[in-house]
Amino acid sequence: MQRRHALAALAAVGLPAWAAGKPIVLGFSQIGAESAWRTANSASIKQAAKDAGITLKFADAQQKQENQIKALRAFIAQKVDVIALSPVVETGFGTVLREAKAAGIPVILTDRLVKEADESLWVSFMGSDFVEEGRRAGRWLIDKTKGGTGEVRIVELQGTVGAAPALDRKKGFEEAIKDQPRLKIVRSQTADFSRAKGKEVMEAFLKAEAGRKVDVLYAHNDDMALGAIQAIEEAGLKPGKDILVISIDGVRAAFEAMVAGKLNVTVECSPLLGPPLMQAVKDLKAGKTLPRRIVTEEGVFPAEVAARELPKRRY
Ligand code: GZL
């Protein structure tokens, strides 16, 4: 049977064109390229789409929400089969998600959640539990400092303002240390998940705290921690010793910094969301119902295990 006849036959029974072997088209709005985590996340999604035979329309928003909204509108106009979104911030996506729903295009949230009352605007969310990541960072510090005396003065580098991982990692860390009177966050400011800003803000913290001891840096991602490590060294201090450094993601450069004795622990947050995302897209188009929440399993890697783990790291 000729292809066009096959397509007509499928349409006649209400099946979409892709059922005739036409590849599924996935429109993905990526935040940008602000960190090593994000680079690994994009690579994972592109490779997994190729492996799955899914046509990927990849839109890099360069950290701007308005570019993500524009990309989603373009995907709707192009009538893609599925939309995936990694939202740069939690709010402001309701209108465009309602437009996708009205167009009958399912949306999968990947990496970060949005805060919308109408949770039917997305069919599934896959990503980490950022509050738990913050708790894990706090628990590590409690364990590291137990039995000591005197104040433990903490400075915090927050991720992007309004982003789910920034809000939730702060919340989880504060929850974990709330019953520890010695542990005090004395400065907290965003460095937007980037290495350059992590260095800049840490320099400002050290200047502002001149004459007082800074005991710990809690950074919401490895890139900001690595920038801050540079600032600590330029201030003549030893990162990992004079100032304990705690961060999140578990990218390769963090393991290298731990082997060098400059970073004390990284809480894993896997960017390798490509394969589960493509599986979810295929399941969706095969008529299966997706779980509302697909969780990624992750660990905590203190410096003591870094040398052993480094060769095994996949991002
Ligand atoms: C977490 C992800 C965060 C990473 C950062 O899932 O959204 O954004 O922790 C990245 O490195 O920039």
Short mmCIF file of C-alpha atoms and ligand atoms in Angstrom, two decimals:
data_model
loop_
_atom_site.label_atom_id
_atom_site.label_comp_id
_atom_site.label_asym_id
_atom_site.label_seq_id
_atom_site.Cartn_x
_atom_site.Cartn_y
_atom_site.Cartn_z
CA MET A 1 0.00 0.00 0.00
CA GLN A 2 1.37 3.47 -0.86
CA ARG A 3 2.52 5.54 2.13
CA ARG A 4 -0.09 8.25 1.55
CA HIS A 5 -2.81 5.58 1.44
CA ALA A 6 -1.43 4.11 4.69
CA LEU A 7 -1.56 7.53 6.32
CA ALA A 8 -5.12 8.07 5.08
CA ALA A 9 -6.11 4.64 6.43
CA LEU A 10 -4.60 5.46 9.83
CA ALA A 11 -6.30 8.86 9.90
CA ALA A 12 -9.59 7.13 9.07
CA VAL A 13 -9.28 5.07 12.29
CA GLY A 14 -8.08 8.10 14.25
CA LEU A 15 -4.45 7.02 14.60
CA PRO A 16 -1.71 9.68 14.31
CA ALA A 17 0.73 9.72 11.41
CA TRP A 18 3.62 8.53 13.57
CA ALA A 19 1.83 5.20 14.00
CA ALA A 20 2.73 4.59 10.35
CA GLY A 21 6.40 4.56 11.33
CA LYS A 22 6.79 8.36 11.08
CA PRO A 23 9.17 9.32 13.92
CA ILE A 24 7.72 10.89 17.03
CA VAL A 25 8.52 14.61 17.20
CA LEU A 26 9.55 15.92 20.64
CA GLY A 27 9.93 19.66 21.26
CA PHE A 28 12.31 20.28 24.20
CA SER A 29 12.83 23.69 25.82
CA GLN A 30 16.20 23.65 27.60
CA ILE A 31 17.18 26.41 30.06
CA GLY A 32 20.61 27.22 28.65
CA ALA A 33 24.22 26.21 29.32
CA GLU A 34 24.91 27.73 32.75
CA SER A 35 26.70 24.76 34.31
CA ALA A 36 28.47 21.46 33.67
CA TRP A 37 25.29 19.78 34.91
CA ARG A 38 23.25 21.50 32.20
CA THR A 39 25.76 20.59 29.50
CA ALA A 40 25.62 16.94 30.56
CA ASN A 41 21.82 17.10 30.69
CA SER A 42 21.59 18.45 27.11
CA ALA A 43 24.05 15.83 25.85
CA SER A 44 22.04 13.05 27.52
CA ILE A 45 18.77 14.22 25.96
CA LYS A 46 20.23 14.67 22.46
CA GLN A 47 21.93 11.26 22.48
CA ALA A 48 18.88 9.48 23.90
CA ALA A 49 16.61 11.01 21.22
CA LYS A 50 19.00 9.78 18.53
CA ASP A 51 19.14 6.30 20.08
CA ALA A 52 15.34 6.19 20.33
CA GLY A 53 14.74 7.38 16.74
CA ILE A 54 12.80 10.36 18.10
CA THR A 55 13.01 13.64 16.14
CA LEU A 56 14.18 16.22 18.71
CA LYS A 57 13.49 19.93 18.27
CA PHE A 58 15.95 21.39 20.84
CA ALA A 59 15.50 25.05 21.88
CA ASP A 60 18.18 26.67 24.11
CA ALA A 61 16.57 29.55 26.05
CA GLN A 62 19.89 31.10 27.14
CA GLN A 63 18.56 31.34 30.74
CA LYS A 64 15.56 33.49 29.71
CA GLN A 65 11.99 32.47 30.57
CA GLU A 66 10.56 34.48 27.68
CA ASN A 67 12.60 32.37 25.28
CA GLN A 68 11.18 29.19 26.82
CA ILE A 69 7.64 30.51 26.38
CA LYS A 70 8.40 31.45 22.75
CA ALA A 71 9.83 27.97 22.13
CA LEU A 72 6.74 26.26 23.52
CA ARG A 73 4.50 28.41 21.32
CA ALA A 74 6.59 27.44 18.30
CA PHE A 75 6.29 23.74 19.20
CA ILE A 76 2.51 24.14 19.48
CA ALA A 77 2.37 25.85 16.06
CA GLN A 78 4.49 23.05 14.59
CA LYS A 79 2.08 20.50 16.13
CA VAL A 80 4.86 18.41 17.73
CA ASP A 81 3.73 15.13 19.32
CA VAL A 82 5.09 15.84 22.82
CA ILE A 83 6.65 18.84 24.60
CA ALA A 84 9.32 18.54 27.30
CA LEU A 85 10.22 21.54 29.46
CA SER A 86 12.97 22.20 31.98
CA PRO A 87 11.55 25.42 33.52
CA VAL A 88 14.13 28.04 34.49
CA VAL A 89 11.86 29.32 37.29
CA GLU A 90 8.80 27.87 39.04
CA THR A 91 6.22 30.50 38.08
CA GLY A 92 4.95 32.19 34.88
CA PHE A 93 4.40 29.12 32.69
CA GLY A 94 0.66 28.62 33.37
CA THR A 95 -0.64 30.42 30.28
CA VAL A 96 1.56 28.65 27.74
CA LEU A 97 0.99 25.27 29.42
CA ARG A 98 -2.77 25.88 29.05
CA GLU A 99 -2.19 26.66 25.35
CA ALA A 100 -0.35 23.33 24.94
CA LYS A 101 -3.18 21.50 26.71
CA ALA A 102 -5.78 23.21 24.52
CA ALA A 103 -3.78 22.10 21.47
CA GLY A 104 -3.87 18.51 22.76
CA ILE A 105 -0.05 18.32 23.13
CA PRO A 106 1.09 16.51 26.31
CA VAL A 107 3.84 18.20 28.35
CA ILE A 108 6.48 16.36 30.37
CA LEU A 109 8.38 18.46 32.97
CA THR A 110 11.99 17.38 33.25
CA ASP A 111 14.66 18.42 35.80
CA ARG A 112 12.60 21.15 37.53
CA LEU A 113 8.93 21.54 38.50
CA VAL A 114 6.65 24.52 38.00
CA LYS A 115 4.35 25.84 40.73
CA GLU A 116 0.84 25.77 39.18
CA ALA A 117 -2.47 24.99 40.95
CA ASP A 118 -3.67 23.04 37.91
CA GLU A 119 -1.35 20.01 37.92
CA SER A 120 -3.16 18.58 34.88
CA LEU A 121 -1.05 20.99 32.80
CA TRP A 122 1.70 18.37 32.68
CA VAL A 123 1.44 14.58 32.38
CA SER A 124 4.58 13.73 34.35
CA PHE A 125 7.60 15.25 36.13
CA MET A 126 10.98 13.57 36.16
CA GLY A 127 13.83 14.94 38.23
CA SER A 128 15.47 14.96 41.63
CA ASP A 129 14.06 15.70 45.07
CA PHE A 130 15.86 18.99 45.70
CA VAL A 131 14.60 19.36 49.27
CA GLU A 132 16.14 15.96 50.09
CA GLU A 133 19.39 17.04 48.42
CA GLY A 134 19.47 20.06 50.76
CA ARG A 135 18.73 17.84 53.77
CA ARG A 136 21.58 15.48 52.75
CA ALA A 137 23.99 18.44 52.60
CA GLY A 138 22.85 19.58 56.04
CA ARG A 139 23.08 16.09 57.55
CA TRP A 140 26.64 15.72 56.25
CA LEU A 141 27.63 18.97 57.97
CA ILE A 142 25.96 17.97 61.27
CA ASP A 143 27.89 14.70 61.19
CA LYS A 144 31.14 16.44 60.26
CA THR A 145 30.90 19.01 63.08
CA LYS A 146 29.40 16.87 65.86
CA GLY A 147 31.35 16.82 69.10
CA GLY A 148 32.87 20.23 68.35
CA THR A 149 32.29 23.44 70.33
CA GLY A 150 31.65 27.03 69.27
CA GLU A 151 29.76 28.57 66.39
CA VAL A 152 29.99 27.09 62.87
CA ARG A 153 29.58 30.07 60.52
CA ILE A 154 28.14 29.13 57.13
CA VAL A 155 27.95 31.15 53.91
CA GLU A 156 25.50 29.98 51.23
CA LEU A 157 25.64 30.41 47.44
CA GLN A 158 22.07 30.05 46.17
CA GLY A 159 21.11 28.94 42.67
CA THR A 160 19.00 30.98 40.24
CA VAL A 161 16.43 33.19 42.00
CA GLY A 162 12.99 31.56 41.83
CA ALA A 163 14.27 28.24 40.47
CA ALA A 164 12.93 25.07 42.12
CA PRO A 165 16.40 23.64 42.93
CA ALA A 166 17.48 26.92 44.56
CA LEU A 167 14.33 27.30 46.67
CA ASP A 168 14.20 23.65 47.67
CA ARG A 169 17.90 23.08 48.38
CA LYS A 170 17.80 26.11 50.71
CA LYS A 171 14.65 24.77 52.37
CA GLY A 172 16.05 21.26 52.86
CA PHE A 173 19.39 22.47 54.28
CA GLU A 174 17.71 24.85 56.74
CA GLU A 175 15.29 22.10 57.80
CA ALA A 176 18.19 19.72 58.49
CA ILE A 177 20.17 22.19 60.63
CA LYS A 178 17.26 23.90 62.40
CA ASP A 179 17.89 22.07 65.72
CA GLN A 180 21.64 22.71 65.64
CA PRO A 181 22.25 26.02 67.46
CA ARG A 182 25.98 26.01 66.62
CA LEU A 183 25.33 25.95 62.85
CA LYS A 184 24.52 29.44 61.59
CA ILE A 185 24.05 30.74 58.03
CA VAL A 186 25.67 34.18 58.25
CA ARG A 187 25.48 35.16 54.53
CA SER A 188 23.31 33.86 51.71
CA GLN A 189 23.10 35.18 48.15
CA THR A 190 22.41 33.93 44.62
CA ALA A 191 25.28 33.20 42.25
CA ASP A 192 22.89 31.92 39.56
CA PHE A 193 24.38 28.38 39.38
CA SER A 194 27.44 29.72 37.52
CA ARG A 195 31.16 29.31 38.30
CA ALA A 196 31.99 32.95 37.47
CA LYS A 197 29.31 34.33 39.78
CA GLY A 198 30.22 31.80 42.45
CA LYS A 199 33.75 33.25 42.51
CA GLU A 200 32.45 36.84 42.49
CA VAL A 201 29.97 36.37 45.36
CA MET A 202 32.42 34.35 47.47
CA GLU A 203 34.98 37.18 47.09
CA ALA A 204 32.32 39.58 48.37
CA PHE A 205 31.45 37.27 51.27
CA LEU A 206 35.10 36.99 52.32
CA LYS A 207 35.53 40.78 52.15
CA ALA A 208 32.35 41.37 54.16
CA GLU A 209 33.42 38.78 56.74
CA ALA A 210 37.01 40.06 57.00
CA GLY A 211 38.26 39.55 60.56
CA ARG A 212 35.57 36.95 61.27
CA LYS A 213 35.87 33.21 60.65
CA VAL A 214 33.94 31.63 57.77
CA ASP A 215 33.84 27.91 58.55
CA VAL A 216 31.67 26.45 55.79
CA LEU A 217 30.50 27.17 52.24
CA TYR A 218 27.21 25.54 51.20
CA ALA A 219 26.81 25.93 47.41
CA HIS A 220 23.62 24.82 45.61
CA ASN A 221 25.73 23.40 42.75
CA ASP A 222 29.30 22.30 42.01
CA ASP A 223 29.94 25.08 39.48
CA MET A 224 29.39 27.82 42.06
CA ALA A 225 31.49 25.85 44.58
CA LEU A 226 34.35 25.56 42.08
CA GLY A 227 34.28 29.32 41.45
CA ALA A 228 34.20 29.95 45.20
CA ILE A 229 37.16 27.60 45.72
CA GLN A 230 39.19 29.91 43.45
CA ALA A 231 38.15 32.92 45.53
CA ILE A 232 39.06 31.13 48.78
CA GLU A 233 42.53 30.30 47.44
CA GLU A 234 43.07 33.85 46.17
CA ALA A 235 42.25 35.04 49.69
CA GLY A 236 45.14 32.90 50.95
CA LEU A 237 42.89 30.31 52.59
CA LYS A 238 42.73 26.54 52.05
CA PRO A 239 39.37 25.37 50.63
CA GLY A 240 38.36 22.02 52.13
CA LYS A 241 40.40 22.76 55.27
CA ASP A 242 40.10 26.39 56.45
CA ILE A 243 36.62 26.52 54.91
CA LEU A 244 34.66 23.28 54.44
CA VAL A 245 33.03 23.17 50.98
CA ILE A 246 29.70 21.38 50.47
CA SER A 247 28.00 21.29 47.07
CA ILE A 248 25.42 19.47 44.94
CA ASP A 249 25.38 17.85 41.46
CA GLY A 250 28.32 15.40 41.48
CA VAL A 251 29.89 16.52 38.20
CA ARG A 252 33.34 15.20 37.31
CA ALA A 253 35.11 18.49 38.20
CA ALA A 254 33.71 18.19 41.74
CA PHE A 255 35.27 14.73 42.12
CA GLU A 256 38.57 16.11 40.84
CA ALA A 257 38.35 18.94 43.41
CA MET A 258 37.68 16.39 46.16
CA VAL A 259 40.69 14.32 45.08
CA ALA A 260 42.72 17.56 45.30
CA GLY A 261 41.40 18.08 48.86
CA LYS A 262 39.56 21.33 47.97
CA LEU A 263 35.94 20.16 48.20
CA ASN A 264 34.56 18.03 51.04
CA VAL A 265 31.34 16.49 49.72
CA THR A 266 29.03 16.62 46.71
CA VAL A 267 25.40 15.49 46.84
CA GLU A 268 24.55 13.76 43.57
CA CYS A 269 21.85 15.18 41.27
CA SER A 270 21.83 13.19 38.05
CA PRO A 271 21.54 15.12 34.73
CA LEU A 272 21.23 11.85 32.80
CA LEU A 273 17.52 12.33 32.12
CA GLY A 274 17.67 11.56 28.40
CA PRO A 275 16.88 7.82 28.49
CA PRO A 276 13.97 8.06 30.98
CA LEU A 277 12.56 11.04 29.05
CA MET A 278 12.59 9.19 25.72
CA GLN A 279 11.08 6.09 27.33
CA ALA A 280 8.30 8.27 28.77
CA VAL A 281 7.66 9.86 25.36
CA LYS A 282 7.41 6.45 23.68
CA ASP A 283 5.14 5.09 26.45
CA LEU A 284 2.95 8.18 26.14
CA LYS A 285 2.57 7.78 22.38
CA ALA A 286 1.86 4.07 22.84
CA GLY A 287 -1.15 5.08 24.91
CA LYS A 288 0.31 4.22 28.32
CA THR A 289 -0.37 6.41 31.38
CA LEU A 290 2.84 7.86 32.83
CA PRO A 291 3.53 8.01 36.56
CA ARG A 292 2.98 11.60 37.78
CA ARG A 293 6.46 11.57 39.27
CA ILE A 294 9.51 9.74 37.95
CA VAL A 295 12.27 10.01 40.59
CA THR A 296 15.99 9.72 39.87
CA GLU A 297 17.97 7.72 42.45
CA GLU A 298 21.06 9.55 43.77
CA GLY A 299 23.80 9.31 46.40
CA VAL A 300 26.12 11.44 48.54
CA PHE A 301 29.84 11.40 47.73
CA PRO A 302 32.27 12.59 50.44
CA ALA A 303 35.93 13.28 49.54
CA GLU A 304 36.99 9.96 51.09
CA VAL A 305 35.41 8.01 48.20
CA ALA A 306 36.20 10.48 45.38
CA ALA A 307 39.33 8.77 43.99
CA ARG A 308 37.55 5.40 43.87
CA GLU A 309 34.38 6.82 42.30
CA LEU A 310 35.95 9.24 39.77
CA PRO A 311 36.67 6.62 37.06
CA LYS A 312 33.04 5.44 37.25
CA ARG A 313 31.44 8.85 36.79
CA ARG A 314 29.29 9.22 33.65
CA TYR A 315 29.00 13.03 33.63
C1 GZL B 1 19.13 20.46 39.00
C2 GZL B 1 19.39 21.51 37.93
C3 GZL B 1 20.36 22.54 38.42
C4 GZL B 1 21.75 21.98 38.73
C5 GZL B 1 22.61 23.11 38.29
O1 GZL B 1 18.22 19.50 38.53
O2 GZL B 1 18.18 22.15 37.57
O3 GZL B 1 20.54 23.51 37.37
O4 GZL B 1 21.93 21.63 40.07
C6 GZL B 1 21.93 23.51 37.00
O5 GZL B 1 23.96 22.80 38.11
O6 GZL B 1 22.39 24.72 36.54
#
